[in-house]
CSV table of C-alpha atoms and ligand atoms in Angstrom, one decimal:
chain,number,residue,atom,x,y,z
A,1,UNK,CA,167.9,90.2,75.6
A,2,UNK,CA,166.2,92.6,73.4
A,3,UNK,CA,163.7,95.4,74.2
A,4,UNK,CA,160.6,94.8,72.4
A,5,UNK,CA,159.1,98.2,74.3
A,6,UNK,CA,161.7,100.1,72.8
A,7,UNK,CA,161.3,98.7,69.6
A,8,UNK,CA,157.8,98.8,68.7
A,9,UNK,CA,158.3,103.0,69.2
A,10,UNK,CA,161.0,102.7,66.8
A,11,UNK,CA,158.7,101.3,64.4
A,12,UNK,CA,156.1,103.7,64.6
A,13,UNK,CA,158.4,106.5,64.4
A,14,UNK,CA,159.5,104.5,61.4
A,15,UNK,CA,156.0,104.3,59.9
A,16,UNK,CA,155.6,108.0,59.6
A,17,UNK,CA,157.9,109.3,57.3
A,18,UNK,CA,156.5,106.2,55.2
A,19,UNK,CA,153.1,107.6,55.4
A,20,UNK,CA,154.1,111.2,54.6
A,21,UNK,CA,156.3,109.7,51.8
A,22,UNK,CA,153.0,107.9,50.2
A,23,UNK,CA,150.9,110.8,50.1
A,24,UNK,CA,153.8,113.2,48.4
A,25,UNK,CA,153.8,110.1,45.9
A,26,UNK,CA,150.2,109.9,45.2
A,27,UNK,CA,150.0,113.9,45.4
A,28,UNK,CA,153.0,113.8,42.3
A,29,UNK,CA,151.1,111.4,40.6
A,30,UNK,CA,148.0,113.2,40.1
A,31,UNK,CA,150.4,115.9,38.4
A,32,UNK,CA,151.2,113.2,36.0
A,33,UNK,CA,147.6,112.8,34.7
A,34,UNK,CA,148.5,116.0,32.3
A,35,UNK,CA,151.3,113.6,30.4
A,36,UNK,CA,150.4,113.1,26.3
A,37,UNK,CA,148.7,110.2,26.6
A,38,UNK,CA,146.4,111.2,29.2
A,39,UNK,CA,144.3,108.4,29.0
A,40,UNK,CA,147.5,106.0,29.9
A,41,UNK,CA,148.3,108.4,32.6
A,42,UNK,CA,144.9,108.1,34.4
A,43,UNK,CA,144.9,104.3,33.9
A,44,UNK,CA,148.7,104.1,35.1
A,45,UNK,CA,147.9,106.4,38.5
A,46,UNK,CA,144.8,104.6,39.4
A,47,UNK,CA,146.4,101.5,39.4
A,48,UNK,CA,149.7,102.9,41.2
A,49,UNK,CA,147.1,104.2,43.7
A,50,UNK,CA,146.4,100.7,44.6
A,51,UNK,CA,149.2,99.6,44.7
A,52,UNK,CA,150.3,102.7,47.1
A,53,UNK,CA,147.5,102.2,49.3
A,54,UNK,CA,147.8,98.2,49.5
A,55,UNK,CA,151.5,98.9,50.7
A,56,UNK,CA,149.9,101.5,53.0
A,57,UNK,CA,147.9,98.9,54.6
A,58,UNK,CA,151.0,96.1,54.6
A,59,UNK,CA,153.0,98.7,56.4
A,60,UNK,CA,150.4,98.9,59.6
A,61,UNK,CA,150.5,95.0,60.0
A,62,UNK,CA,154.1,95.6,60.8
A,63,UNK,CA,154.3,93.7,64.0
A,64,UNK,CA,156.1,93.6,67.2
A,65,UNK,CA,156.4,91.1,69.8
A,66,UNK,CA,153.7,92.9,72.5
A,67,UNK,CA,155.6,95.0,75.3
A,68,UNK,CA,157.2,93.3,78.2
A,69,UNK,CA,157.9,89.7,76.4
A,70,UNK,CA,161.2,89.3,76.4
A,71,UNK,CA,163.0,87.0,73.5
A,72,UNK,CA,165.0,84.1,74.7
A,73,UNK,CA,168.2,83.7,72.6
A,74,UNK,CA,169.6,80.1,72.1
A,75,UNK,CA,172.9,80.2,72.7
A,76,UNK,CA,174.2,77.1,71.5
A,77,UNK,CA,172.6,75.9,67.8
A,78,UNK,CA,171.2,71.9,67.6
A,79,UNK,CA,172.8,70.1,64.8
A,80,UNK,CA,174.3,73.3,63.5
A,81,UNK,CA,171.3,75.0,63.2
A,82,UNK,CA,169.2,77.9,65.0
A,83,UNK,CA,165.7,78.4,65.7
A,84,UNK,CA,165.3,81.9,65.6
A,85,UNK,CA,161.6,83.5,66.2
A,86,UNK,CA,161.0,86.5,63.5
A,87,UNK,CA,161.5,89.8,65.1
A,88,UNK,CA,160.0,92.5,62.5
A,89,UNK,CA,158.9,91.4,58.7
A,90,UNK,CA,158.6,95.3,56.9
A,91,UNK,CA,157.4,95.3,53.6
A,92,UNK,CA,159.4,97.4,50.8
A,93,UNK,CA,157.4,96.9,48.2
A,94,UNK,CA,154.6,94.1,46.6
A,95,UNK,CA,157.8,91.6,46.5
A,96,UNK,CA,160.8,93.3,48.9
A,97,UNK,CA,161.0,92.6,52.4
A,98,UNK,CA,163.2,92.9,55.0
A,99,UNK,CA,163.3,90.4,58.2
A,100,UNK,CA,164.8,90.8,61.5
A,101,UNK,CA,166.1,88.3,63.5
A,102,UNK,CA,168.1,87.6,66.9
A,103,UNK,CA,171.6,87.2,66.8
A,104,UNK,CA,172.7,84.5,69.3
A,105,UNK,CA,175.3,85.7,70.4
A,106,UNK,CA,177.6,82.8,69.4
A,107,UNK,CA,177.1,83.7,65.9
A,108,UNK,CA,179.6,85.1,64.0
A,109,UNK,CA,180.2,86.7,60.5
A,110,UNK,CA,182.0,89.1,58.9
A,111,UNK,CA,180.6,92.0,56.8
A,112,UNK,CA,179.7,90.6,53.3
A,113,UNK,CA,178.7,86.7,54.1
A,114,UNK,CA,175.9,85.4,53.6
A,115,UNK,CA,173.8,82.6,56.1
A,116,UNK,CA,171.3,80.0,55.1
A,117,UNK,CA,167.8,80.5,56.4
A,118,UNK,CA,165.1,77.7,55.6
A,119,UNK,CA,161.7,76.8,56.3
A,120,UNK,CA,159.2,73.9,55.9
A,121,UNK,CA,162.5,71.4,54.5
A,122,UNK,CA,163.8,74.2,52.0
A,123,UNK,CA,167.0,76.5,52.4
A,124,UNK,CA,168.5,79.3,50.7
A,125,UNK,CA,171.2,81.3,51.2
A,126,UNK,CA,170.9,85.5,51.9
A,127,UNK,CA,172.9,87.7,52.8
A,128,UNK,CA,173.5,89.8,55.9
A,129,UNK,CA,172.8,93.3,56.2
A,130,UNK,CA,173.8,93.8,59.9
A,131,UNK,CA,176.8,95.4,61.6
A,132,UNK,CA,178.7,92.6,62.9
A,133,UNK,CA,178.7,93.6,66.5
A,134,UNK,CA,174.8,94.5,66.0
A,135,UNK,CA,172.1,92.5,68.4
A,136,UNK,CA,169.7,91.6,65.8
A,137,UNK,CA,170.3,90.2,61.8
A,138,UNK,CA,168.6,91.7,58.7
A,139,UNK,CA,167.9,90.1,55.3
A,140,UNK,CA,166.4,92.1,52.6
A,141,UNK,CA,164.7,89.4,50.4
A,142,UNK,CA,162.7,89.6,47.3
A,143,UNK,CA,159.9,87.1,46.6
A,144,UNK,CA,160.6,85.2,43.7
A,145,UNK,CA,157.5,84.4,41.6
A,146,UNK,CA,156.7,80.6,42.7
A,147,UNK,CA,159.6,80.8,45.0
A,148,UNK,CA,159.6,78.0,47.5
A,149,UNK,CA,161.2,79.5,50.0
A,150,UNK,CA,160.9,83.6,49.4
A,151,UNK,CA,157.6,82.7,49.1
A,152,UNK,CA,157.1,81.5,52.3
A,153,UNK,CA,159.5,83.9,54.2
A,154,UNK,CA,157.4,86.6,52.6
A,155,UNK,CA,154.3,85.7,54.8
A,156,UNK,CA,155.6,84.5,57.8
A,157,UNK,CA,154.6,86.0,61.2
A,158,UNK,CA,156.3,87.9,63.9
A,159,UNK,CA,157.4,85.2,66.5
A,160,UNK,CA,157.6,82.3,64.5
A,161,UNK,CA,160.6,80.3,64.1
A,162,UNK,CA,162.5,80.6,61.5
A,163,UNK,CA,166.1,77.9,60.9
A,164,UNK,CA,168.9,79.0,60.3
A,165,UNK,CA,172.9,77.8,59.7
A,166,UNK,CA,175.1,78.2,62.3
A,167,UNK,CA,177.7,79.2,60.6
A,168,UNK,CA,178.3,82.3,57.7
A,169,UNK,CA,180.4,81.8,54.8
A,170,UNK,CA,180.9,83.6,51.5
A,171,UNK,CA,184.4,85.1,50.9
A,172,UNK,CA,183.2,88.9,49.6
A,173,UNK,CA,185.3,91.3,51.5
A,174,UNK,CA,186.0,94.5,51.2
A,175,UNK,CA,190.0,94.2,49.9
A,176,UNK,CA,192.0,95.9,52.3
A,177,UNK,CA,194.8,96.3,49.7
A,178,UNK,CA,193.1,99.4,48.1
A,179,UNK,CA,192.1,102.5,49.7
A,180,UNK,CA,188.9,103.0,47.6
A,181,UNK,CA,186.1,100.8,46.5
A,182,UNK,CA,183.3,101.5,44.0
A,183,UNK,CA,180.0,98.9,45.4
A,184,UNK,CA,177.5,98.0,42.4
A,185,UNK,CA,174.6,96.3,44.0
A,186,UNK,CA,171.2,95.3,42.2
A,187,UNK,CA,168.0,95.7,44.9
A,188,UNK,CA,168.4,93.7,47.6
A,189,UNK,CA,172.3,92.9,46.6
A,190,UNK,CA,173.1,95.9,48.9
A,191,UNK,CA,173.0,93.6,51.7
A,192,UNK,CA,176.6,92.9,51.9
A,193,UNK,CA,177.9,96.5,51.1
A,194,UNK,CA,174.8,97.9,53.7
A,195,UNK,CA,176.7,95.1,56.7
A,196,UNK,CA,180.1,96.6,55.7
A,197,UNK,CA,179.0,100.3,56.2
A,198,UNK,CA,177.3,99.4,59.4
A,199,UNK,CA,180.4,98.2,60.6
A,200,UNK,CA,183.1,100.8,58.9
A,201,UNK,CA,184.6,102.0,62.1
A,202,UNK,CA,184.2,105.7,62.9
A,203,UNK,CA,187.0,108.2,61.0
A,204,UNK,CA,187.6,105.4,58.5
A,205,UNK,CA,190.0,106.9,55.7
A,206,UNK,CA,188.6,104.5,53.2
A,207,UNK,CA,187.0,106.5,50.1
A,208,UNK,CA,183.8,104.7,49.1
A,209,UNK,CA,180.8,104.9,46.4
A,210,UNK,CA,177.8,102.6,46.8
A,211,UNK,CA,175.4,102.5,43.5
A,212,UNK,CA,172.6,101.2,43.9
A,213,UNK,CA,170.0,100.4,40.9
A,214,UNK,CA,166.1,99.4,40.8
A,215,UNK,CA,163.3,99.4,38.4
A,216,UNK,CA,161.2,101.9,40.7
A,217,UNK,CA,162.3,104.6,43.2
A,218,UNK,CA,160.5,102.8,46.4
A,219,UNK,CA,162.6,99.7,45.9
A,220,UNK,CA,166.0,100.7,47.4
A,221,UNK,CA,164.4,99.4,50.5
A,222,UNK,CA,167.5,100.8,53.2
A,223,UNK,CA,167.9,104.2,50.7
A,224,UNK,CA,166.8,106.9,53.9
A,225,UNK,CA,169.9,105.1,56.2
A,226,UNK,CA,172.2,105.1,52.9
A,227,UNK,CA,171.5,108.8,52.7
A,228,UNK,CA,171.8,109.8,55.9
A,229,UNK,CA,175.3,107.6,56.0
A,230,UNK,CA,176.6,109.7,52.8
A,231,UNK,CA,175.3,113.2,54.6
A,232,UNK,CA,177.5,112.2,57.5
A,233,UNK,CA,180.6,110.5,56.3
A,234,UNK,CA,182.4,112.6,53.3
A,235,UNK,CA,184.6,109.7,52.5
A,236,UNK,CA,181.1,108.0,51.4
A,237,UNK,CA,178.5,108.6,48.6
A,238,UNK,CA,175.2,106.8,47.9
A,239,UNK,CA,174.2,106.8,44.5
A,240,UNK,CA,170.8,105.6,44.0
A,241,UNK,CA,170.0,104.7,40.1
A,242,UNK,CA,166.5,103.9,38.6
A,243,UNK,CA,166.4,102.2,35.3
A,244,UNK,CA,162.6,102.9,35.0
A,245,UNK,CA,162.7,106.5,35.0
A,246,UNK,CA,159.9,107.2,32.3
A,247,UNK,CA,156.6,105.1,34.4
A,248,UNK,CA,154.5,107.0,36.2
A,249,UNK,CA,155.6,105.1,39.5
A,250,UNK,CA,159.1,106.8,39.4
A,251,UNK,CA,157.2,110.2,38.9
A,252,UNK,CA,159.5,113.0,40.6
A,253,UNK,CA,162.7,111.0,40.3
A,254,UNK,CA,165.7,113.7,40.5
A,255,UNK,CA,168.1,111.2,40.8
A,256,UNK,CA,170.7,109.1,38.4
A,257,UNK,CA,168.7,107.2,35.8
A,258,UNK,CA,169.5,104.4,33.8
A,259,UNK,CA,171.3,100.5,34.2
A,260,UNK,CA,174.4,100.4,36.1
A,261,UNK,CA,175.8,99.2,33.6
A,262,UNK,CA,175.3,101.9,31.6
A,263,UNK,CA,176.3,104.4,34.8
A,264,UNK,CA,179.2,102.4,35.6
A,265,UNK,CA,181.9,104.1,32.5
A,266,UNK,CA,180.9,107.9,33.1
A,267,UNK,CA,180.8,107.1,37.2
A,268,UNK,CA,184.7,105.6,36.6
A,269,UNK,CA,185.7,108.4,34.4
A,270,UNK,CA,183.8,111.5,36.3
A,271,UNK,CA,185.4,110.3,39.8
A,272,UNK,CA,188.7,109.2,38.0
A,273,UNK,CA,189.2,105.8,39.4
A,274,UNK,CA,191.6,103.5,37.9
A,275,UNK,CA,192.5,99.4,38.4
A,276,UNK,CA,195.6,101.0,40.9
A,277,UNK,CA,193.3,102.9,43.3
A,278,UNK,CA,189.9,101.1,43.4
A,279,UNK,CA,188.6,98.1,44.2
A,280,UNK,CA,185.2,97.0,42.8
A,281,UNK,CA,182.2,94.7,43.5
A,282,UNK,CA,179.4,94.0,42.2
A,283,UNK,CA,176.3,91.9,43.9
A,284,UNK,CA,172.5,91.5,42.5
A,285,UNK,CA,170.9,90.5,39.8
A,286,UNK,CA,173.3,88.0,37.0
A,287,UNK,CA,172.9,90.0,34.1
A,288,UNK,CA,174.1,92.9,36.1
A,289,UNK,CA,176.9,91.4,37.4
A,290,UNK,CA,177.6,89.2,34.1
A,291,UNK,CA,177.5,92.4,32.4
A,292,UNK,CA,179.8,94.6,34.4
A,293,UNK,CA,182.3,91.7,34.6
A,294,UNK,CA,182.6,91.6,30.3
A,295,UNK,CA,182.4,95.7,30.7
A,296,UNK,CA,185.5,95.3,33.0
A,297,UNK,CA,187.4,92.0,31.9
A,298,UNK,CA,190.5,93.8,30.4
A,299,UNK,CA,190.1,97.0,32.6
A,300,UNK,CA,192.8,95.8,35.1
A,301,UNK,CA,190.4,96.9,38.1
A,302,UNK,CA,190.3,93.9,40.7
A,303,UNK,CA,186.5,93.0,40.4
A,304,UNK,CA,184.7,90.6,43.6
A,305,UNK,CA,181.2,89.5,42.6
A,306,UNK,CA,178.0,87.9,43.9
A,307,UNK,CA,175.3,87.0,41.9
A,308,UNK,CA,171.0,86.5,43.2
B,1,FAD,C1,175.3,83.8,48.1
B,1,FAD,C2,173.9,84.1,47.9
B,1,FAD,C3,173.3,85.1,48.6
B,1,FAD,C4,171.9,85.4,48.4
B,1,FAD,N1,171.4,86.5,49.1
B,1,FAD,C5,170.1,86.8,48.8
B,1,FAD,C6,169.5,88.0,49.5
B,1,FAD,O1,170.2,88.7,50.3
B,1,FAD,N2,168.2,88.3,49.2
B,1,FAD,C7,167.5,87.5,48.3
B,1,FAD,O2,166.3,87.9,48.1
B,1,FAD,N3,168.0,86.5,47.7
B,1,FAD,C8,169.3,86.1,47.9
B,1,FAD,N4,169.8,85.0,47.3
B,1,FAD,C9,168.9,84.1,46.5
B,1,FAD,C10,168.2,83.1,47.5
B,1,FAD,O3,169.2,82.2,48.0
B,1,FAD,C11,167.2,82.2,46.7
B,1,FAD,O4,167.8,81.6,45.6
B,1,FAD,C12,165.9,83.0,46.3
B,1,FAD,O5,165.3,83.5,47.5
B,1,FAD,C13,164.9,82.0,45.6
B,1,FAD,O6,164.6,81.0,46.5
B,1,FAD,P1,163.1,80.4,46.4
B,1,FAD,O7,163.0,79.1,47.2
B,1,FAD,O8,162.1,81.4,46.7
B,1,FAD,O9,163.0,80.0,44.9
B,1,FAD,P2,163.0,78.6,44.2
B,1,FAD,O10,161.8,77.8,44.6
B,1,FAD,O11,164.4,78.0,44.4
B,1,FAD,O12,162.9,79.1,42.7
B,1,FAD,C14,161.7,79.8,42.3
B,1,FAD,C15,161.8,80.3,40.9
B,1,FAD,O13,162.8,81.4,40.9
B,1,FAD,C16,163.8,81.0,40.0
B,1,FAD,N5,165.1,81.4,40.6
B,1,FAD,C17,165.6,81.0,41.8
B,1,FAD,N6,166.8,81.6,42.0
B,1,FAD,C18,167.0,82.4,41.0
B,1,FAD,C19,168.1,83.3,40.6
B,1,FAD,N7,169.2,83.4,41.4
B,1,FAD,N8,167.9,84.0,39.5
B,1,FAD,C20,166.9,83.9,38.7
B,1,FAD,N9,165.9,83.1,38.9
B,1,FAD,C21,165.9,82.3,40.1
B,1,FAD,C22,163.8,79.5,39.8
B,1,FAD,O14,164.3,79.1,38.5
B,1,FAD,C23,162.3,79.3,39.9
B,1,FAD,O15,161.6,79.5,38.7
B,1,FAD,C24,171.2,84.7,47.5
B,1,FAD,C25,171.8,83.6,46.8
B,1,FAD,C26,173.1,83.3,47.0
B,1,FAD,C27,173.7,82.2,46.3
């Protein structure tokens, strides 16, 4: 059983921070109307004001189930498929998401697989972002334009059933044959790394890096969690990349800039990792992964991908 109460304070304790954060973001903005072409500046902040205030409004319609209904778990699947109700839907951005589902407790996985999850006749597989011991499941999904299915999941409503696959495959693994491992992920292709952090036992000597690149700083969509991870566990860093770092919607962007592609050489060199040490993976976007995997075909590093 889950505790609806408890969660619905957890979400508006949630929804503050994202508040403040929106305001500090339209605040820095208006700054940005002083940039040479001030007439593209004032045409680019109104219409990132918009934008801010329409994810303003998608953030309130956040829902719950209402206090004191309790959500009945099945526990064994019907031709090898669940029916799961929708637990949370929390908009990232105009096309990231992230849903929340029960875990019966039947249902097993291990950090890095992925699950299909279908609606309406259609299924797709995404990955898991959950602990593996953890009560609920999360998929961070982006909504492709015309997508059948991302589409769909990008509208549906608290409580209504969603299918999905009994079992979890997907062999991505975090190799326990090295004792450090470099994680490339595009957007939502943290998923898998994000499940194996949840689950890295506490003390774990393993050394890890996690880059992470978008287009815009408010797409990292888990980056608050990743942080507070890193600030906690010295054998871990977050790196959190934008490749966009000029537009006025990554205005006050401290952080690294650039494709991780284009990261990835100086981050190997600067940290001295080699092919004996390090492990690496990479999960996203194909022309991120194709690309890393030509950068590091002759490198000698052992290299896992996944590609969205
Ligand atoms: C192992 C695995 C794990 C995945 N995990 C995730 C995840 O965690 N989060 C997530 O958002 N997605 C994930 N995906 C992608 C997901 O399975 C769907 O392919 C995606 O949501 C599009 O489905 P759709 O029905 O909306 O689009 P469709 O109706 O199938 O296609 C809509 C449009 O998008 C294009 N399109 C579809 N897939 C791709 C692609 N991979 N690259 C470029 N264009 C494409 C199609 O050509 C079409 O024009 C994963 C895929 C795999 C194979």
């Amino acid at each position: 059983m889950h505790s609806p109460t408890a969660s619905a304070e957890v979400e508006s304790q949630r929804q503050a921070p994202a508040r403040r954060a929106l305001r500090g973001a339209i605040r820095s903005l208006s700054a940005a109307g002083s940039a040479s072409d001030p007439e593209l500046a004032r045409r680019q902040l109104h219409a990132y004001r918009r934008y801010l205030q329409a994810l303003e409004r998608d953030w309130r319609e956040v829902q719950r189930p209402p206090p004191g209904v309790d959500i009945v778990e099945p526990e064994q699947p019907a031709e090898g498929l669940y029916r799961l109700p929708v637990l949370e839907r929390r908009r990232v951005d105009a096309d990231l998401f992230v849903l929340t589902l029960p875990r019966p407790r039947a249902f097993r996985f291990q950090p890095g697989q992925h699950v299909k999850l279908g609606l309406n006749g259609r299924r797709h597989s995404y990955s898991i972002a959950s602990a593996a011991d953890a009560d609920t499941l999360e998929f961070f999904i982006e909504r492709r334009p015309g997508g059948g299915l991302s589409e769909r999941l990008s509208r549906v409503r608290v409580g209504e059933a969603v299918i999905m696959a009994a079992r979890a495959s997907g062999r991505l693994r975090l190799d326990p044959g090295y004792r450090q491992h470099l994680m490339l992920a595009t957007v939502t292709g943290v998923s898998p790394f994000l499940s194996m952090l949840r689950s890295r036992p506490q003390g774990a000597q393993s050394r890890l890096w996690l880059l992470h690149g978008a287009s815009y700083r408010d797409q990292f969509g888990f980056d608050a969690e990743l942080a507070q991870r890193a600030a906690s566990d010295p054998a871990f860093d977050y790196l959190p990349a934008v490749s966009r770092p000029e537009e006025v919607r990554n205005a006050g962007w401290a952080g690294l800039r650039g494709r991780l592609d284009a990261l990835l050489p100086r981050l190997l060199r600067e940290r001295g990792l080699s092919p004996a040490d390090t492990a690496i993976y990479a999960c996203g976007h194909p022309d991120m992964v194709d690309t890393v995997s030509r950068q590091l075909a002759d490198s000698g590093f052992s290299l896992q991908t996944e590609r969205y």
